[in-house]
Amino acid sequence: MATRHIPHEAYAEALLAELDRRCEVWPEFRQGCMQASSVYFGGGTPSLWEAGCLARVLEHLERKLGFADNIEITLEANPNAAQAVPLAAFRLAGVNRLSLGIQSLDEAMLHRLGRTHNAKEALEAVERARRVGFENLSVDLLYALPGQSLEQACADARAVVALGPEHLSLYALTLEEEVLSQAIPMAGQLPYLPSEELSLEMRSQMARMALEAGLERYEVSNYARPGRACAHNLNYWKGGDYLGLGAGAVGAFIRPEGGQRWFNHRLWEDYARALAAGGLPEGEREHLSKRALFIERAMLGLRLTEGVEPEVLCATFGKSFEEVRGRISAWEAGGWATYAAGRLCLSERGMDIHSALCEQLL
């Protein structure tokens, strides 16, 4: 939800109303049927929301669904929106994992990206988070930025891992034409993006620094200390149900015979209007066929270093394993993957071209 005015209380009330209606439509989303293993406040800048409103939503979620004992509750925050008092209030409200969008600690790169924080604010945000009791801290870092050198990318990674985060996401920047022309200041004057070869070398060296700091790669772009992999994202990648609430949220209810995915209205006004009319605030809903679910489960599962069990997937979603076996053999021969004990895992080389490999499954 992007808006100049933040309707704190009204937005909280809307979320509670949507939750109640979702539970009426999907009986499985009710207390005693399934427990929430994670809650993720993301999209936009949720740390601008009043902590009291977030606490109300968490309390209602727990009453309505029930929380697992080790539930992970994440809040995304921009460094300059992570002031000490709000962070302490969010921690008191129940948030136990903080995800900071640092992106870079290079002032020139932050300026080119149009970020509203600077390196000093990013470092201070990490310090404040630790001071108020966050023991599970995730940091997002971008590389392959316009005009970025290998040395600059490595300097960013070196500085970030020195902060000791429990989780690190390394994302290569990709800029589409409309993004270059609208979203980033001075876009027409930006240098070219690094070459694919340079981008891969950046990722390789940054990943090495993460590994040396005790952060293990568990997914294409994500590294974590043992036991600190993002539970919320793991649920997506492993094909679990997820209850999306709020403007622009996406939710899904998935079963082997098929599934449903819904997309809420992105604008707050449209979202609120649909709820006020007594309906669900959906802009779109799609049916997920067995074929669509097979492709999705294979593509998402192969993002994980633990890989997938292709025979199980084929049996679950009604696809012939023989059609897939030839592709697996080709990947093995090319050094892109390993297949042992019924589990298919992409190699480090295969992870680097994950999307291209997965297209071959279509």
Coordinates of C-alpha atoms in Angstrom, one line a residue:
M1 CA 0.0 0.0 0.0
A2 CA 1.6 3.3 -1.1
T3 CA -0.2 6.5 0.1
R4 CA 0.8 9.9 1.5
H5 CA -1.7 9.6 4.4
I6 CA -1.4 6.5 6.6
P7 CA -4.8 5.5 7.9
H8 CA -3.4 3.6 10.9
E9 CA -6.5 2.6 12.8
A10 CA -8.7 2.2 9.7
Y11 CA -6.2 -0.1 8.1
A12 CA -6.0 -2.2 11.2
E13 CA -9.8 -2.5 11.3
A14 CA -9.8 -3.5 7.6
L15 CA -7.2 -6.2 8.2
L16 CA -9.3 -7.7 11.0
A17 CA -12.4 -7.6 8.9
E18 CA -10.7 -9.3 6.0
L19 CA -9.3 -12.0 8.3
D20 CA -12.7 -12.8 9.7
R21 CA -14.1 -13.1 6.2
R22 CA -11.3 -15.3 5.0
C23 CA -11.9 -17.7 7.8
E24 CA -15.5 -17.9 6.9
V25 CA -14.7 -18.7 3.2
W26 CA -11.8 -21.1 4.0
P27 CA -12.7 -23.2 7.1
E28 CA -9.1 -24.5 7.0
F29 CA -7.9 -21.1 8.1
R30 CA -9.5 -21.4 11.6
Q31 CA -8.3 -22.1 15.1
G32 CA -7.5 -25.8 15.5
C33 CA -7.3 -26.6 11.8
M34 CA -3.8 -25.2 11.1
Q35 CA -1.5 -23.0 13.2
A36 CA 0.4 -20.0 11.8
S37 CA 4.1 -20.8 11.7
S38 CA 5.0 -17.3 10.5
V39 CA 3.7 -13.8 10.1
Y40 CA 5.3 -11.4 7.7
F41 CA 4.7 -7.6 7.6
G42 CA 6.1 -6.6 4.3
G43 CA 5.5 -4.6 1.2
G44 CA 5.8 -0.8 1.2
T45 CA 7.2 0.3 4.5
P46 CA 5.2 -1.4 7.3
S47 CA 7.5 0.0 9.9
L48 CA 5.7 3.3 9.4
W49 CA 2.6 1.7 10.8
E50 CA 1.8 2.4 14.5
A51 CA 3.1 -0.4 16.6
G52 CA -0.2 -0.5 18.6
C53 CA -2.1 -1.3 15.4
L54 CA 0.3 -4.1 14.4
A55 CA -0.1 -5.5 18.0
R56 CA -3.9 -5.6 17.6
V57 CA -3.6 -7.5 14.3
L58 CA -1.2 -10.0 15.9
E59 CA -3.5 -10.5 18.9
H60 CA -6.4 -11.1 16.6
L61 CA -4.4 -13.5 14.3
E62 CA -3.4 -15.6 17.3
R63 CA -7.0 -15.8 18.6
K64 CA -8.4 -16.6 15.2
L65 CA -5.7 -19.1 13.9
G66 CA -3.4 -20.0 16.8
F67 CA 0.4 -19.5 16.7
A68 CA 3.0 -22.2 16.7
D69 CA 5.3 -22.2 19.7
N70 CA 8.3 -21.1 17.6
I71 CA 6.5 -18.7 15.4
E72 CA 8.6 -16.3 13.3
I73 CA 7.1 -12.7 13.1
T74 CA 9.0 -10.5 10.6
L75 CA 8.8 -6.8 10.0
E76 CA 10.4 -5.2 7.0
A77 CA 11.9 -1.7 7.6
N78 CA 13.9 0.9 5.8
P79 CA 17.0 2.0 7.8
N80 CA 15.8 5.6 8.1
A81 CA 12.3 4.5 9.2
A82 CA 13.8 2.3 12.0
Q83 CA 13.9 4.8 14.9
A84 CA 14.7 3.5 18.3
V85 CA 11.3 4.0 20.0
P86 CA 9.3 2.4 17.2
L87 CA 11.7 -0.6 17.0
A88 CA 11.3 -1.1 20.7
A89 CA 7.5 -0.9 20.4
F90 CA 7.5 -3.4 17.6
R91 CA 9.7 -5.8 19.5
L92 CA 7.3 -5.4 22.5
A93 CA 4.3 -6.1 20.2
G94 CA 5.7 -9.5 19.3
V95 CA 7.9 -8.9 16.3
N96 CA 11.0 -11.2 16.7
R97 CA 12.7 -10.9 13.3
L98 CA 13.7 -7.6 11.6
S99 CA 14.4 -7.3 7.9
L100 CA 16.4 -4.2 7.0
G101 CA 16.6 -3.0 3.4
I102 CA 20.1 -1.7 3.5
Q103 CA 20.8 -2.4 -0.2
S104 CA 24.3 -0.8 -0.1
L105 CA 26.7 1.1 2.2
D106 CA 28.1 3.0 -0.7
E107 CA 26.8 6.6 -0.7
A108 CA 27.1 7.0 -4.5
M109 CA 25.2 3.7 -5.1
L110 CA 22.4 4.7 -2.7
H111 CA 22.0 8.0 -4.5
R112 CA 21.8 6.3 -7.9
L113 CA 19.1 4.0 -6.6
G114 CA 17.1 6.9 -5.2
R115 CA 17.2 5.4 -1.7
T116 CA 16.2 7.8 1.1
H117 CA 18.7 6.5 3.7
N118 CA 22.5 6.9 3.8
A119 CA 25.2 4.5 5.1
K120 CA 25.3 6.1 8.5
E121 CA 21.6 5.6 9.0
A122 CA 21.9 2.0 7.9
L123 CA 24.6 1.2 10.5
E124 CA 22.7 3.0 13.2
A125 CA 19.6 1.0 12.4
V126 CA 21.4 -2.2 13.0
E127 CA 22.8 -0.9 16.3
R128 CA 19.3 0.2 17.4
A129 CA 17.8 -3.2 16.4
R130 CA 20.3 -5.0 18.6
R131 CA 19.9 -2.6 21.4
V132 CA 16.2 -3.1 21.7
G133 CA 16.5 -6.9 21.6
F134 CA 16.3 -8.2 18.1
E135 CA 18.3 -11.4 18.0
N136 CA 17.2 -12.4 14.5
L137 CA 18.3 -9.7 11.9
S138 CA 18.1 -10.0 8.2
V139 CA 19.8 -7.7 5.7
D140 CA 19.1 -7.1 2.0
L141 CA 22.1 -6.3 -0.2
L142 CA 22.0 -5.4 -3.9
Y143 CA 24.9 -5.9 -6.3
A144 CA 25.5 -5.4 -10.1
L145 CA 24.4 -1.8 -9.6
P146 CA 24.9 0.8 -12.3
G147 CA 28.6 1.6 -12.5
Q148 CA 29.5 -0.6 -9.6
S149 CA 32.9 -2.2 -9.6
L150 CA 33.9 -5.6 -8.2
E151 CA 35.8 -3.8 -5.4
Q152 CA 32.7 -1.8 -4.4
A153 CA 30.4 -4.8 -4.4
C154 CA 33.0 -6.7 -2.2
A155 CA 33.3 -3.8 0.1
D156 CA 29.6 -3.7 0.7
A157 CA 29.5 -7.4 1.4
R158 CA 32.5 -7.2 3.7
A159 CA 30.9 -4.4 5.7
V160 CA 27.5 -6.0 6.0
V161 CA 28.8 -9.5 7.1
A162 CA 30.9 -7.7 9.7
L163 CA 27.6 -6.5 11.3
G164 CA 26.8 -10.1 12.2
P165 CA 23.3 -10.5 10.7
E166 CA 21.6 -13.9 11.1
H167 CA 20.3 -13.7 7.5
L168 CA 21.6 -12.1 4.3
S169 CA 19.8 -11.8 1.0
L170 CA 22.0 -11.0 -2.1
Y171 CA 20.0 -9.8 -5.1
A172 CA 21.4 -8.8 -8.5
L173 CA 19.7 -5.5 -9.6
T174 CA 17.7 -5.8 -12.8
L175 CA 16.4 -2.6 -14.3
E176 CA 13.6 -2.6 -16.8
E177 CA 13.0 0.3 -19.1
E178 CA 10.0 1.7 -17.3
V179 CA 12.0 1.5 -14.0
L180 CA 14.9 3.4 -15.5
S181 CA 12.6 6.1 -16.8
Q182 CA 10.4 6.6 -13.7
A183 CA 11.5 5.1 -10.4
I184 CA 15.2 6.1 -10.1
P185 CA 16.3 9.8 -10.1
M186 CA 18.7 10.8 -12.8
A187 CA 18.0 7.5 -14.5
G188 CA 19.0 8.8 -17.9
Q189 CA 22.5 9.6 -16.6
L190 CA 23.1 6.2 -15.0
P191 CA 26.1 4.2 -16.1
Y192 CA 25.6 0.8 -17.7
L193 CA 24.9 -2.2 -15.5
P194 CA 27.8 -4.6 -15.0
S195 CA 28.2 -7.4 -17.5
E196 CA 26.8 -10.8 -16.7
E197 CA 30.3 -12.1 -16.2
L198 CA 31.1 -9.4 -13.7
S199 CA 27.8 -9.8 -12.0
L200 CA 28.5 -13.5 -11.5
E201 CA 32.0 -12.8 -10.1
M202 CA 30.5 -10.2 -7.7
R203 CA 28.0 -12.8 -6.4
S204 CA 30.7 -15.5 -6.1
Q205 CA 33.0 -13.3 -4.0
M206 CA 30.2 -11.9 -1.9
A207 CA 28.9 -15.4 -1.3
R208 CA 32.4 -16.5 -0.2
M209 CA 32.5 -13.7 2.4
A210 CA 29.0 -14.8 3.6
L211 CA 30.2 -18.4 4.0
E212 CA 33.3 -17.4 5.8
A213 CA 31.2 -15.4 8.2
G214 CA 29.1 -18.5 9.0
L215 CA 26.2 -17.8 6.7
E216 CA 25.2 -20.9 4.7
R217 CA 23.6 -20.7 1.4
Y218 CA 20.1 -22.3 1.6
E219 CA 18.5 -20.7 -1.5
V220 CA 19.5 -19.1 -4.7
S221 CA 19.8 -15.6 -3.2
N222 CA 19.7 -16.3 0.6
Y223 CA 22.2 -17.1 3.3
A224 CA 21.6 -17.8 7.0
R225 CA 23.2 -19.0 10.1
P226 CA 22.1 -22.5 11.2
G227 CA 18.4 -22.4 12.2
R228 CA 17.9 -18.9 10.9
A229 CA 16.6 -19.6 7.4
C230 CA 13.5 -17.5 6.7
A231 CA 10.5 -19.7 7.7
H232 CA 8.1 -17.5 5.9
N233 CA 9.8 -17.8 2.5
L234 CA 10.5 -21.5 3.0
N235 CA 6.8 -22.0 3.2
Y236 CA 6.4 -20.3 -0.2
W237 CA 9.2 -22.3 -1.8
K238 CA 7.9 -25.6 -0.4
G239 CA 4.3 -25.1 -1.6
G240 CA 2.5 -24.3 1.7
D241 CA -0.7 -22.3 2.1
Y242 CA -0.4 -18.7 2.9
L243 CA -3.1 -16.2 4.1
G244 CA -2.4 -12.8 2.5
L245 CA -4.1 -9.9 4.1
G246 CA -4.1 -6.2 3.2
A247 CA -4.0 -4.0 0.2
G248 CA -1.9 -5.6 -2.6
A249 CA -1.6 -8.9 -0.6
V250 CA -1.5 -12.3 -2.3
G251 CA -2.8 -15.5 -0.7
A252 CA -3.1 -19.1 -1.7
F253 CA -4.8 -22.3 -0.7
I254 CA -3.0 -25.3 -2.3
R255 CA -3.9 -28.9 -2.6
P256 CA -2.6 -31.7 -5.0
E257 CA -5.9 -31.7 -6.9
G258 CA -5.6 -28.0 -7.5
G259 CA -5.6 -24.7 -5.7
Q260 CA -6.7 -21.1 -5.6
R261 CA -4.7 -17.9 -5.4
W262 CA -6.1 -14.5 -4.8
F263 CA -4.7 -11.0 -5.4
N264 CA -6.1 -8.2 -3.3
H265 CA -6.8 -4.7 -4.7
R266 CA -3.5 -2.7 -4.6
L267 CA -5.0 0.7 -3.8
W268 CA -6.1 1.3 -0.2
E269 CA -9.3 3.0 -1.5
D270 CA -10.4 0.1 -3.6
Y271 CA -9.5 -2.4 -0.9
A272 CA -11.5 -0.5 1.8
R273 CA -14.4 0.0 -0.6
A274 CA -14.7 -3.7 -1.3
L275 CA -14.7 -4.5 2.5
A276 CA -17.3 -1.8 3.2
A277 CA -19.5 -3.4 0.6
G278 CA -19.4 -6.7 2.5
G279 CA -17.2 -8.6 0.1
L280 CA -13.7 -9.8 -0.1
P281 CA -11.2 -7.2 -1.3
E282 CA -9.9 -9.2 -4.3
G283 CA -9.0 -7.7 -7.6
E284 CA -8.3 -11.1 -9.1
R285 CA -8.5 -14.9 -8.4
E286 CA -6.9 -17.7 -10.3
H287 CA -7.4 -21.5 -10.3
L288 CA -4.2 -23.4 -10.1
S289 CA -4.3 -26.6 -12.2
K290 CA -2.2 -29.7 -11.5
R291 CA 0.2 -28.8 -14.3
A292 CA 0.6 -25.2 -13.0
L293 CA 1.2 -26.5 -9.5
F294 CA 3.8 -29.0 -10.7
I295 CA 5.7 -26.3 -12.6
E296 CA 5.5 -23.9 -9.6
R297 CA 6.6 -26.5 -7.1
A298 CA 9.5 -27.7 -9.2
M299 CA 10.7 -24.1 -10.0
L300 CA 10.4 -22.9 -6.4
G301 CA 11.7 -26.1 -4.8
L302 CA 14.8 -26.0 -7.0
R303 CA 15.7 -22.6 -5.6
L304 CA 16.5 -24.4 -2.4
T305 CA 19.9 -26.1 -1.9
E306 CA 18.0 -29.1 -0.5
G307 CA 16.2 -29.4 -3.9
V308 CA 13.1 -31.5 -4.7
E309 CA 12.0 -35.1 -5.0
P310 CA 11.0 -35.2 -8.7
E311 CA 9.4 -38.6 -8.6
V312 CA 7.2 -37.5 -5.7
L313 CA 6.2 -34.3 -7.4
C314 CA 5.3 -36.2 -10.6
A315 CA 3.2 -38.7 -8.7
T316 CA 1.5 -35.9 -6.7
F317 CA 0.6 -33.8 -9.7
G318 CA 0.0 -36.5 -12.3
K319 CA 3.0 -36.0 -14.5
S320 CA 5.1 -38.8 -16.2
F321 CA 8.5 -39.0 -14.5
E322 CA 10.0 -40.4 -17.7
E323 CA 9.4 -37.0 -19.3
V324 CA 11.5 -35.4 -16.6
R325 CA 14.2 -38.1 -16.2
G326 CA 15.8 -37.2 -19.5
R327 CA 16.2 -33.5 -18.5
I328 CA 17.7 -34.6 -15.1
S329 CA 20.3 -36.7 -16.9
A330 CA 21.2 -33.8 -19.2
W331 CA 21.6 -31.5 -16.2
E332 CA 23.8 -34.1 -14.4
A333 CA 26.0 -34.5 -17.5
G334 CA 26.4 -30.7 -17.7
G335 CA 27.3 -30.3 -14.1
W336 CA 24.2 -28.3 -13.4
A337 CA 22.6 -30.6 -10.9
T338 CA 23.0 -33.8 -8.9
Y339 CA 20.4 -36.6 -8.5
A340 CA 20.9 -39.0 -5.7
A341 CA 18.6 -40.9 -3.3
G342 CA 15.6 -39.5 -5.2
R343 CA 16.5 -35.9 -4.6
L344 CA 17.4 -33.4 -7.4
C345 CA 19.6 -30.5 -6.3
L346 CA 21.1 -27.8 -8.5
S347 CA 24.8 -27.3 -8.2
E348 CA 26.4 -23.9 -7.5
R349 CA 26.7 -23.4 -11.3
G350 CA 23.1 -24.5 -11.7
M351 CA 21.9 -22.1 -9.1
D352 CA 23.5 -19.2 -11.1
I353 CA 21.2 -20.1 -14.1
H354 CA 18.2 -21.4 -12.1
S355 CA 15.6 -19.6 -14.3
A356 CA 17.1 -20.8 -17.6
L357 CA 17.2 -24.4 -16.4
C358 CA 13.6 -24.3 -15.0
E359 CA 12.3 -23.0 -18.4
Q360 CA 13.4 -26.4 -19.8
L361 CA 10.8 -28.1 -17.5
L362 CA 8.0 -26.3 -19.3

